[in-house]
Short mmCIF file of C-alpha atoms in Angstrom, two decimals:
data_model
loop_
_atom_site.label_atom_id
_atom_site.label_comp_id
_atom_site.label_asym_id
_atom_site.label_seq_id
_atom_site.Cartn_x
_atom_site.Cartn_y
_atom_site.Cartn_z
CA MET H 1 126.20 71.53 168.18
CA LYS H 2 126.58 67.97 166.95
CA LEU H 3 126.06 67.47 163.44
CA ARG H 4 125.01 63.84 163.83
CA THR H 5 121.97 64.95 165.92
CA LEU H 6 121.11 67.65 163.64
CA SER H 7 121.03 65.33 160.84
CA ALA H 8 119.05 62.71 162.71
CA ILE H 9 116.30 65.40 163.36
CA PHE H 10 116.61 66.65 159.85
CA ARG H 11 116.06 63.21 158.31
CA ARG H 12 113.20 62.33 160.56
CA GLU H 13 111.39 65.75 159.96
CA LEU H 14 111.88 65.17 156.21
CA TYR H 15 110.39 61.76 156.40
CA VAL H 16 107.44 63.13 158.47
CA LEU H 17 106.89 65.94 156.03
CA PHE H 18 107.03 63.53 153.05
CA VAL H 19 104.73 60.78 154.56
CA SER H 20 102.02 63.05 156.16
CA PRO H 21 98.81 63.41 154.46
CA LEU H 22 99.03 67.18 154.88
CA ALA H 23 102.20 67.23 153.02
CA TYR H 24 100.75 65.53 150.19
CA LEU H 25 97.58 67.77 150.29
CA LEU H 26 99.82 70.76 150.19
CA LEU H 27 101.89 69.54 147.39
CA GLY H 28 98.88 68.60 145.33
CA ALA H 29 97.12 71.92 146.02
CA TRP H 30 100.45 73.90 145.41
CA THR H 31 100.98 72.16 142.01
CA LEU H 32 97.32 72.73 140.94
CA LEU H 33 97.38 76.28 142.09
CA SER H 34 100.77 77.25 140.49
CA GLY H 35 99.64 75.39 137.41
CA TRP H 36 96.52 77.32 137.28
CA SER H 37 98.41 80.57 137.77
CA PHE H 38 100.88 79.68 134.86
CA TYR H 39 98.10 78.89 132.57
CA LEU H 40 96.18 82.16 133.35
CA LEU H 41 99.42 84.20 132.76
CA THR H 42 100.34 82.41 129.61
CA THR H 43 96.79 82.75 128.25
CA TYR H 44 96.84 86.36 129.07
CA TYR H 45 100.35 86.98 127.68
CA SER H 46 99.50 85.23 124.41
CA ALA H 47 96.33 87.37 124.04
CA HIS H 48 98.06 90.58 124.86
CA TYR H 49 101.40 89.67 123.07
CA ALA H 50 101.78 93.24 121.37
CA SER H 51 101.54 95.29 124.51
CA ALA H 52 103.44 92.86 126.76
CA SER H 53 106.05 92.02 124.40
CA SER H 54 108.90 93.43 126.70
CA ASP H 55 107.80 91.13 129.48
CA HIS H 56 107.95 87.37 130.03
CA PRO H 57 105.00 85.28 131.46
CA LEU H 58 107.62 83.66 133.87
CA SER H 59 108.82 86.86 135.35
CA ALA H 60 105.18 87.58 135.96
CA PHE H 61 104.65 84.13 137.45
CA PHE H 62 107.44 84.78 140.02
CA GLY H 63 105.88 87.46 141.98
CA ARG H 64 104.42 90.02 139.83
CA THR H 65 100.79 89.04 140.61
CA SER H 66 99.06 88.19 143.88
CA LEU H 67 98.55 84.67 142.39
CA PHE H 68 102.08 84.24 143.73
CA TYR H 69 101.75 85.70 147.28
CA VAL H 70 98.38 84.57 148.46
CA PRO H 71 99.42 80.72 148.30
CA VAL H 72 102.82 81.52 149.67
CA LEU H 73 101.11 83.39 152.58
CA ILE H 74 98.83 80.35 153.24
CA VAL H 75 101.24 77.49 152.56
CA ILE H 76 104.19 78.55 154.75
CA PRO H 77 102.28 78.89 157.90
CA LEU H 78 100.79 75.30 157.20
CA LEU H 79 104.13 74.02 156.77
CA SER H 80 105.80 75.61 159.75
CA MET H 81 103.02 75.32 162.23
CA ARG H 82 103.67 71.87 163.31
CA LEU H 83 107.49 72.01 163.62
CA ILE H 84 107.71 72.76 167.25
CA ALA H 85 104.10 73.16 168.56
CA GLU H 86 103.35 69.49 167.50
CA GLU H 87 106.33 68.30 169.51
CA ARG H 88 105.22 70.26 172.58
CA GLN H 89 101.70 69.24 172.17
CA ARG H 90 102.64 65.44 171.94
CA GLY H 91 105.14 65.53 174.84
CA THR H 92 107.93 64.32 172.47
CA PHE H 93 109.71 67.69 172.94
CA GLU H 94 110.98 66.58 176.32
CA MET H 95 112.14 63.26 174.84
CA LEU H 96 114.09 65.27 172.28
CA ARG H 97 115.57 67.44 174.93
CA SER H 98 116.62 64.60 177.25
CA ALA H 99 118.16 62.51 174.26
CA PRO H 100 119.88 65.07 174.63
CA ALA H 101 119.39 67.32 171.67
CA SER H 102 120.05 71.08 172.05
CA PRO H 103 117.62 73.66 171.13
CA SER H 104 119.81 74.83 168.24
CA GLU H 105 120.13 71.14 166.90
CA ILE H 106 116.30 70.82 167.16
CA VAL H 107 115.52 74.28 165.45
CA LEU H 108 118.10 73.89 162.73
CA GLY H 109 117.31 70.17 161.78
CA LYS H 110 113.50 70.98 161.56
CA TYR H 111 114.24 74.20 159.92
CA LEU H 112 116.37 72.64 157.08
CA ALA H 113 113.91 69.95 156.56
CA ALA H 114 110.85 72.37 156.02
CA LEU H 115 113.26 74.37 153.62
CA VAL H 116 113.91 71.39 151.64
CA PHE H 117 110.17 70.57 151.44
CA TRP H 118 109.61 74.19 150.27
CA MET H 119 111.91 73.85 147.57
CA ALA H 120 110.40 70.34 146.65
CA LEU H 121 107.10 72.19 146.25
CA TRP H 122 108.71 74.27 143.51
CA LEU H 123 110.18 71.34 141.64
CA PRO H 124 107.13 70.92 139.17
CA THR H 125 107.21 74.48 138.08
CA LEU H 126 110.46 73.68 136.53
CA ALA H 127 108.40 72.21 133.74
CA TYR H 128 107.10 75.57 132.76
CA PRO H 129 110.31 77.21 131.37
CA TRP H 130 110.46 73.92 129.32
CA LEU H 131 106.97 74.27 128.20
CA LEU H 132 107.54 77.98 127.11
CA ARG H 133 110.86 77.40 125.36
CA THR H 134 109.50 77.16 121.91
CA HIS H 135 107.26 80.18 122.25
CA ALA H 136 109.39 82.81 124.04
CA PRO H 137 113.16 83.34 124.64
CA LEU H 138 114.34 82.05 127.90
CA ASP H 139 116.56 84.08 130.09
CA LEU H 140 118.30 81.46 132.38
CA GLY H 141 119.94 84.08 134.49
CA ALA H 142 116.56 85.55 135.35
CA LEU H 143 115.04 81.96 135.96
CA ALA H 144 117.92 81.14 138.30
CA ALA H 145 117.52 84.54 140.13
CA SER H 146 113.66 83.99 140.43
CA TYR H 147 114.39 80.58 142.13
CA LEU H 148 117.03 82.19 144.19
CA GLY H 149 114.15 84.56 145.39
CA VAL H 150 111.96 81.78 146.04
CA PHE H 151 114.58 80.14 148.08
CA LEU H 152 115.28 83.22 150.13
CA LEU H 153 111.67 84.11 150.52
CA GLY H 154 111.00 80.72 152.02
CA ALA H 155 114.01 80.66 154.08
CA ALA H 156 113.07 83.91 155.83
CA TYR H 157 109.24 83.20 156.11
CA LEU H 158 109.77 79.74 157.17
CA ALA H 159 112.27 80.88 160.00
CA LEU H 160 109.46 83.38 160.95
CA GLY H 161 106.91 80.58 160.98
CA LEU H 162 109.05 78.31 162.97
CA TRP H 163 109.49 80.95 165.53
CA THR H 164 105.68 81.39 165.98
CA SER H 165 105.53 77.63 166.31
CA THR H 166 107.65 77.94 169.47
CA TRP H 167 105.05 80.24 170.97
CA THR H 168 102.19 77.62 171.51
CA ARG H 169 101.34 74.05 171.71
CA HIS H 170 98.46 74.49 169.31
CA GLN H 171 99.38 74.05 165.67
CA LEU H 172 96.33 76.01 164.22
CA LEU H 173 97.09 79.03 166.57
CA ALA H 174 100.94 78.69 165.35
CA ALA H 175 99.50 78.89 161.72
CA LEU H 176 97.38 81.86 162.50
CA LEU H 177 100.16 83.66 164.21
CA SER H 178 102.51 82.95 161.52
CA PHE H 179 99.93 83.99 158.83
CA ALA H 180 99.40 87.40 160.86
CA LEU H 181 103.07 87.99 160.98
CA LEU H 182 103.92 87.23 157.36
CA ALA H 183 100.88 89.15 156.08
CA LEU H 184 101.96 92.23 158.16
CA LEU H 185 105.36 92.02 156.69
CA PHE H 186 103.90 91.62 153.11
CA ALA H 187 101.39 94.50 153.72
CA ALA H 188 104.14 96.62 155.12
CA GLY H 189 105.90 96.51 151.88
CA LEU H 190 102.98 97.33 149.99
CA ALA H 191 102.29 100.41 152.00
CA GLU H 192 105.55 102.19 150.62
CA SER H 193 103.44 104.33 148.30
CA LEU H 194 101.17 105.56 151.17
CA VAL H 195 103.93 107.21 152.87
CA GLU H 196 106.98 109.44 151.93
CA GLY H 197 110.52 109.89 152.94
CA SER H 198 112.78 107.60 155.02
CA VAL H 199 109.79 105.55 155.87
CA SER H 200 108.77 105.04 152.50
CA ALA H 201 112.56 104.07 151.60
CA PHE H 202 112.49 101.58 154.50
CA LEU H 203 109.20 100.03 153.41
CA SER H 204 110.48 99.74 149.89
CA PHE H 205 113.66 98.17 151.29
CA ILE H 206 111.47 95.34 153.04
CA SER H 207 108.85 95.10 150.13
CA VAL H 208 108.80 91.41 149.24
CA TRP H 209 106.91 92.48 146.04
CA ASN H 210 109.78 94.59 145.11
CA HIS H 211 112.52 91.93 145.81
CA MET H 212 110.73 89.32 143.81
CA ASP H 213 110.09 91.70 141.01
CA ALA H 214 113.94 92.20 140.85
CA PHE H 215 114.75 88.62 141.14
CA ALA H 216 112.19 87.82 138.29
CA ARG H 217 114.02 90.34 136.00
CA GLY H 218 117.44 88.69 136.88
CA LEU H 219 118.70 91.36 139.43
CA VAL H 220 120.30 90.10 142.46
CA ASP H 221 121.04 92.89 145.02
CA SER H 222 123.31 91.96 147.85
CA ARG H 223 121.18 94.13 150.21
CA THR H 224 118.22 92.01 149.46
CA LEU H 225 120.24 88.86 150.11
CA GLY H 226 121.44 90.47 153.40
CA PHE H 227 117.88 91.25 154.40
CA TYR H 228 116.54 87.68 153.88
CA LEU H 229 119.49 86.01 155.39
CA THR H 230 119.49 88.49 158.49
CA LEU H 231 115.77 87.85 158.82
CA ALA H 232 116.02 84.09 158.81
CA THR H 233 118.96 84.26 161.15
CA LEU H 234 117.22 86.46 163.68
CA ALA H 235 114.04 84.37 163.59
CA LEU H 236 116.19 81.14 164.20
CA MET H 237 117.98 82.77 166.92
CA PHE H 238 114.78 83.86 168.65
CA SER H 239 113.54 80.24 168.22
CA ILE H 240 116.38 78.87 169.89
CA ARG H 241 116.23 81.24 172.76
CA ARG H 242 112.60 80.60 173.19
CA LEU H 243 113.26 76.83 173.41
CA GLU H 244 116.02 77.28 175.83
CA LYS H 245 113.57 79.19 178.14
CA LEU H 246 110.68 76.68 177.68
CA ASN H 247 110.18 74.68 180.94
CA ARG H 248 112.53 76.76 182.89
CA MET Y 1 107.88 39.20 177.98
CA THR Y 2 109.90 36.03 177.95
CA SER Y 3 113.16 37.70 177.52
CA MET Y 4 112.55 40.26 180.17
CA ILE Y 5 111.92 37.39 182.72
CA LYS Y 6 115.03 35.60 181.54
CA GLY Y 7 116.99 38.86 181.94
CA SER Y 8 116.83 38.37 185.62
CA ALA Y 9 118.57 35.81 187.81
CA ARG Y 10 116.41 36.87 190.80
CA SER Y 11 113.10 36.56 189.33
CA GLY Y 12 113.54 32.85 188.86
CA THR Y 13 114.55 32.03 192.32
CA LYS Y 14 112.42 34.50 194.31
CA SER Y 15 109.59 33.04 196.25
CA LYS Y 16 106.91 34.23 198.83
CA ASN Y 17 109.22 33.03 201.62
CA ARG Y 18 112.19 35.20 200.50
CA PRO Y 19 110.82 38.43 199.20
CA ILE Y 20 113.60 40.56 200.30
CA ASP Y 21 116.68 40.91 198.16
CA VAL Y 22 119.64 39.86 200.46
CA ARG Y 23 122.52 40.79 198.12
CA PRO Y 24 125.02 43.29 199.28
CA ARG Y 25 123.90 46.75 198.55
CA PRO Y 26 126.15 49.64 197.42
CA ASP Y 27 127.16 51.67 200.28
CA TYR Y 28 125.87 55.05 199.32
CA ARG Y 29 126.62 56.49 202.63
CA SER Y 30 130.33 55.78 202.65
CA GLY Y 31 131.33 59.32 201.96
CA MET Y 32 133.66 58.26 199.06
CA GLU Y 33 133.03 60.36 196.13
CA GLU Y 34 133.51 57.41 193.68
CA ALA Y 35 130.76 55.63 195.37
CA VAL Y 36 128.23 58.18 194.43
CA LEU Y 37 126.82 58.51 190.98
CA LEU Y 38 124.22 61.06 191.60
CA GLU Y 39 124.27 63.75 194.37
CA VAL Y 40 121.47 66.26 194.92
CA GLU Y 41 121.88 68.78 197.42
CA GLY Y 42 119.13 71.20 198.93
CA LEU Y 43 117.32 71.08 195.73
CA SER Y 44 114.14 73.33 195.45
CA HIS Y 45 111.89 74.14 192.51
CA GLY Y 46 108.58 75.69 191.93
CA PHE Y 47 106.18 77.02 189.19
CA GLY Y 48 105.37 80.62 189.15
CA ASP Y 49 105.46 81.61 193.11
CA GLN Y 50 104.31 77.99 194.10
CA ARG Y 51 107.01 75.97 195.60
CA VAL Y 52 106.84 72.30 194.65
CA LEU Y 53 109.97 70.83 195.88
CA SER Y 54 111.86 71.95 199.02
CA GLU Y 55 115.40 71.13 200.09
CA ILE Y 56 115.68 67.64 198.58
CA ASP Y 57 118.98 65.81 199.33
CA LEU Y 58 119.61 62.61 197.52
CA ARG Y 59 122.59 60.38 196.86
CA ILE Y 60 122.60 57.37 194.43
CA ALA Y 61 125.42 54.72 194.19
CA PRO Y 62 126.33 53.12 190.89
CA GLY Y 63 124.12 50.23 190.33
CA GLU Y 64 121.51 51.29 192.85
CA ILE Y 65 117.75 51.06 192.29
CA VAL Y 66 115.99 53.82 194.16
CA ALA Y 67 112.30 54.51 194.20
CA LEU Y 68 110.32 57.71 194.79
CA ILE Y 69 106.97 57.10 196.38
CA GLY Y 70 104.34 59.41 197.55
CA ALA Y 71 100.88 60.69 196.80
CA ASN Y 72 100.17 62.34 193.65
CA GLY Y 73 101.56 65.92 193.54
CA ALA Y 74 104.38 65.02 195.99
CA GLY Y 75 106.93 66.28 193.56
CA LYS Y 76 108.23 62.93 192.19
CA THR Y 77 108.03 63.93 188.41
CA THR Y 78 109.35 67.42 189.23
CA LEU Y 79 112.38 65.82 190.88
CA LEU Y 80 113.02 63.52 188.04
CA ARG Y 81 112.75 66.34 185.53
CA LEU Y 82 115.14 68.41 187.42
CA ILE Y 83 117.70 65.56 187.37
CA ALA Y 84 116.95 65.03 183.66
CA GLY Y 85 117.90 68.79 183.08
CA LEU Y 86 114.47 69.60 181.72
CA LEU Y 87 114.00 72.00 184.44
CA ARG Y 88 116.32 74.56 186.16
CA PRO Y 89 116.24 74.29 189.95
CA TRP Y 90 115.39 77.42 191.97
CA ARG Y 91 118.16 76.38 194.44
CA GLY Y 92 120.53 73.28 195.18
CA VAL Y 93 123.14 71.41 193.47
CA LEU Y 94 123.21 68.31 191.09
CA ARG Y 95 126.28 66.37 190.63
CA PHE Y 96 126.61 63.37 188.46
CA GLY Y 97 129.80 61.39 188.66
CA GLY Y 98 131.23 64.03 190.80
CA ARG Y 99 130.62 66.96 188.34
CA LEU Y 100 128.02 69.66 188.39
CA LEU Y 101 125.24 68.83 185.89
CA GLU Y 102 124.45 72.57 185.33
CA GLY Y 103 126.13 73.25 181.91
CA ALA Y 104 127.30 69.70 181.69
CA SER Y 105 128.52 68.50 178.31
CA VAL Y 106 126.36 66.37 176.00
CA GLU Y 107 128.53 63.34 176.62
CA ALA Y 108 127.70 63.76 180.42
CA ARG Y 109 123.99 64.24 179.74
CA ARG Y 110 124.04 61.05 177.59
CA ALA Y 111 125.17 58.89 180.49
CA MET Y 112 121.59 59.62 181.82
CA ALA Y 113 118.26 58.50 180.29
CA TYR Y 114 114.77 59.92 181.20
CA LEU Y 115 111.50 58.22 180.44
CA PRO Y 116 108.51 60.21 181.28
CA GLU Y 117 105.20 58.81 182.27
CA GLY Y 118 103.01 57.29 179.53
CA PRO Y 119 106.16 57.87 177.23
CA PRO Y 120 105.47 60.22 174.39
CA LEU Y 121 106.46 58.42 171.22
CA TYR Y 122 106.30 59.31 167.61
CA GLU Y 123 103.02 57.48 166.74
CA GLU Y 124 103.67 57.41 163.05
CA MET Y 125 106.83 55.60 163.23
CA ARG Y 126 107.57 51.87 163.32
CA VAL Y 127 109.06 50.51 166.53
CA ARG Y 128 112.49 49.82 164.94
CA GLU Y 129 112.51 53.03 162.92
CA PHE Y 130 111.91 55.01 166.14
CA LEU Y 131 114.55 53.24 168.09
CA ASP Y 132 117.03 53.63 165.21
CA PHE Y 133 116.15 57.38 165.22
CA ARG Y 134 116.62 57.67 168.88
CA ALA Y 135 119.93 55.67 168.69
CA SER Y 136 121.22 58.34 166.18
CA LEU Y 137 120.16 61.09 168.51
CA LYS Y 138 122.02 59.60 171.27
CA GLY Y 139 125.19 59.63 169.28
CA ILE Y 140 125.38 55.76 168.83
CA PRO Y 141 127.66 55.28 165.78
CA ARG Y 142 125.92 53.89 162.69
CA HIS Y 143 127.72 50.63 162.68
CA GLN Y 144 126.73 49.88 166.26
CA ARG Y 145 123.16 50.96 166.00
CA SER Y 146 121.62 47.92 164.41
CA LYS Y 147 123.14 45.63 167.14
CA ARG Y 148 122.28 48.00 169.86
CA VAL Y 149 118.73 48.17 168.81
CA ASP Y 150 118.52 44.51 168.51
CA GLY Y 151 119.78 44.22 172.02
CA VAL Y 152 117.21 46.64 173.56
CA LEU Y 153 114.31 45.13 171.49
CA GLU Y 154 115.20 41.69 173.08
CA GLN Y 155 115.71 43.14 176.65
CA SER Y 156 112.39 44.94 176.66
CA ALA Y 157 110.60 42.14 174.87
CA VAL Y 158 109.32 44.19 171.90
CA GLY Y 159 111.15 42.28 169.24
CA GLN Y 160 107.95 40.79 167.90
CA VAL Y 161 106.31 44.14 167.29
CA GLN Y 162 109.39 45.81 165.79
CA THR Y 163 107.93 46.32 162.28
CA ARG Y 164 104.65 47.73 163.87
CA ILE Y 165 103.53 51.36 163.93
CA ILE Y 166 103.88 52.66 167.41
CA GLY Y 167 100.36 54.26 167.34
CA GLN Y 168 98.72 50.84 166.90
CA LEU Y 169 100.62 49.28 169.89
CA SER Y 170 98.81 48.71 173.25
CA ARG Y 171 99.74 50.78 176.25
CA GLY Y 172 101.98 48.04 177.63
CA PHE Y 173 103.85 47.68 174.44
CA ARG Y 174 104.31 51.37 174.26
CA GLN Y 175 105.77 51.50 177.71
CA ARG Y 176 108.16 48.84 176.80
CA VAL Y 177 109.24 50.74 173.60
CA GLY Y 178 110.04 53.66 175.94
CA ILE Y 179 111.88 51.41 178.32
CA ALA Y 180 113.80 50.24 175.18
CA ASP Y 181 114.54 53.76 174.40
CA ALA Y 182 115.82 54.55 177.82
CA LEU Y 183 118.21 51.61 177.65
CA LEU Y 184 119.63 52.24 174.21
CA GLY Y 185 122.41 54.63 175.11
CA GLN Y 186 123.54 52.17 177.86
CA PRO Y 187 123.20 55.08 180.32
CA ARG Y 188 124.74 54.97 183.88
CA LEU Y 189 121.61 56.38 185.41
CA VAL Y 190 118.05 55.75 184.16
CA LEU Y 191 115.32 58.03 185.48
CA LEU Y 192 111.76 56.55 185.00
CA ASP Y 193 108.50 58.30 185.74
CA GLU Y 194 105.79 55.61 186.52
CA PRO Y 195 107.63 52.87 184.34
CA GLY Y 196 104.89 50.31 185.39
CA SER Y 197 101.93 52.21 184.10
CA GLY Y 198 100.12 50.24 181.66
CA LEU Y 199 101.83 46.90 182.43
CA ASP Y 200 100.02 43.79 183.59
CA PRO Y 201 101.36 42.09 186.63
CA LEU Y 202 103.71 39.63 184.82
CA GLN Y 203 105.17 42.50 182.69
CA LEU Y 204 105.63 44.58 185.79
CA GLU Y 205 107.49 41.92 187.46
CA ALA Y 206 109.60 41.30 184.31
CA MET Y 207 110.35 44.92 183.92
CA TYR Y 208 111.84 45.20 187.56
CA ALA Y 209 113.72 42.12 186.94
CA LEU Y 210 115.31 43.55 183.94
CA PHE Y 211 116.42 46.63 185.85
CA ARG Y 212 117.85 44.26 188.49
CA SER Y 213 119.73 42.43 185.97
CA LEU Y 214 120.96 45.59 184.47
CA SER Y 215 121.96 47.19 187.83
CA SER Y 216 125.60 46.02 187.69
CA SER Y 217 126.15 48.87 185.26
CA THR Y 218 123.28 51.10 185.57
CA ALA Y 219 121.42 52.84 188.50
CA PHE Y 220 117.73 53.56 188.35
CA LEU Y 221 115.77 56.28 189.97
CA LEU Y 222 111.99 55.75 189.46
CA SER Y 223 108.68 56.85 190.82
CA SER Y 224 106.21 54.24 191.39
CA HIS Y 225 103.04 53.20 193.32
CA HIS Y 226 103.73 49.56 193.12
CA LEU Y 227 104.89 48.94 196.59
CA ARG Y 228 104.95 45.03 196.22
CA GLU Y 229 107.62 45.18 193.27
CA LEU Y 230 109.50 47.99 194.84
CA GLU Y 231 109.89 45.90 198.08
CA ILE Y 232 111.35 43.08 195.89
CA PHE Y 233 113.47 44.97 193.56
CA CYS Y 234 114.42 48.30 194.96
CA ASP Y 235 117.57 49.10 197.19
CA ARG Y 236 115.95 52.05 198.82
CA VAL Y 237 112.82 54.17 198.88
CA LEU Y 238 112.41 57.88 199.29
CA LEU Y 239 109.09 59.00 200.40
CA LEU Y 240 108.08 62.56 199.32
CA HIS Y 241 105.19 64.52 200.45
CA GLY Y 242 104.33 68.29 199.65
CA GLY Y 243 107.60 68.53 197.93
CA ARG Y 244 109.58 67.35 200.89
CA LYS Y 245 111.50 64.25 201.60
CA VAL Y 246 109.74 62.81 204.59
CA GLY Y 247 111.16 59.45 204.78
CA GLU Y 248 113.96 57.14 203.39
CA PHE Y 249 114.32 53.21 204.04
CA ALA Y 250 115.51 50.26 202.51
CA PRO Y 251 113.00 47.41 202.05
CA ASN Y 252 115.44 44.84 203.38
CA ALA Y 253 115.42 46.50 206.60
CA PHE Y 254 112.16 44.90 207.50
CA VAL Y 255 113.29 41.38 207.08
CA GLY Y 256 111.95 39.28 209.82
CA ASP Y 257 109.10 41.66 210.62
CA ALA Y 258 105.81 40.04 210.67
CA ARG Y 259 102.89 40.96 208.24
CA SER Y 260 99.93 42.77 209.41
CA GLU Y 261 96.80 41.01 210.29
CA GLU Y 262 95.29 42.34 206.70
CA GLY Y 263 98.39 40.53 205.04
CA THR Y 264 100.24 43.83 204.36
CA SER Y 265 104.02 43.42 204.23
CA PRO Y 266 106.02 45.50 206.91
CA PHE Y 267 107.51 47.41 204.11
CA ALA Y 268 104.31 48.53 202.64
CA ARG Y 269 102.81 49.09 205.96
CA ARG Y 270 105.62 51.42 206.89
CA CYS Y 271 105.30 53.26 203.45
CA LEU Y 272 101.62 53.72 204.03
CA ASP Y 273 102.04 54.77 207.78
CA GLU Y 274 104.71 57.25 206.75
CA MET Y 275 102.46 58.75 204.02
CA ARG Y 276 99.46 58.97 206.37
CA ARG Y 277 101.66 60.64 208.97
CA ALA Y 278 102.90 63.05 206.53
CA MET Y 279 99.39 63.84 205.55
CA VAL Y 280 98.23 64.40 209.03
CA LEU Y 281 101.28 66.51 209.92
CA GLU Y 282 100.33 68.72 206.77
CA GLU Y 283 96.73 69.01 207.87
CA SER Y 284 97.63 69.99 211.30
CA LYS Y 285 99.81 72.62 210.03
CA GLY Y 286 97.47 73.81 207.46
#
């Protein structure tokens, strides 16, 4: 794998992400949604200060309400749908391959750019702790762990989204497939209370709700880190394998 | 297209009376390994259970310009894509510079460029940005990129649109941007699928003249239906039909032959006759 080729693909992808109207639409909608979510939570917490005194609006913001997950499940498929599907639809995938760029360079270059864009979506939320600093004590460790959780969640989900983008030439179909896969993974975690025994333990282990809840409280479990990194690595490996098989 | 025309010593001197290139041709049949740049042996391919290419043999010497002709669906694009490494052959061997292409290093692959038909380009990019991106993909060092991009912009006569967005360019300009891209890495072999598509007659002539001017260092394998230009600029023509090679001849083999009553050149007449013969043969078999 050539770092120069990977870097060229990464830079182009980042350029496309930041100049495309969809990207700005996503960035705008995301900022509005997260701002609205933050506003609702702070309003709620200020109204119920006595009963919620042990909690912090920021820990609720990072994954303790569906206001976090619903946008994530929509934005990630929209972000990842075009990564490979668009190249195949336009025919530029062949140009990339004949450059020559290897499937691993293509996958990793595009993935890293999408991951950078994902983290850029969260930049405006850095203002929220600053806004709250005079009203509630700030736990910087919990805040850092929350952003680590956001990063890991994005890393795994974007990798899965990229994988579904290798399945089809149609971006919308790729987005739908990605949404279905991520929603299934999310719902499986929620189903832990419906079953018992080892199945429940497994579902608890893969529950994104539990993971984000722990991160928001400042708990970083190495098993959770391992889970997300393994999920991302497997999805990227499957994507590379899929591209190797394309046109063969 | 001025610079494309300027690029060729031949284009300025050719006339109706001397349509055939009489320069010495590379001897691809010499049997010397170093005289062969690309060697294809018994190449077969198909999609699903349908075979689209059967037992193709082909040798290209350094600096040769070889054309693939044949009706639509004859297997020209599949052959080019197989050589470009975008398809894996069912059977057969591909050697480039004496080495097997299967599993070849990136460096070996970079010695070859492929331009698909109606080249797919990144429409949102500006021409220069696109070529700069492609140069970095092709491993051209940063300090050489600008000079190399300037070079191909001039060669392909797209310098005047280098700041334009590709999506806003005419088909002819887009085609020339694709050609500029193919030449960026200074490849030893350029594979071109219908490179003349979208070009007007002057641009077409200039393009072939450019290929000829570069042929001291670069060989070209292209598919085309432009028999007049192939006759003037190509060293050899391979006729494909139904996935098989049904003919192979050099345009200069017809020097001295008379034109037909309709004015068709002997070379074009041979091409058309061979294509008709192949079709009749196929129908009689079918």
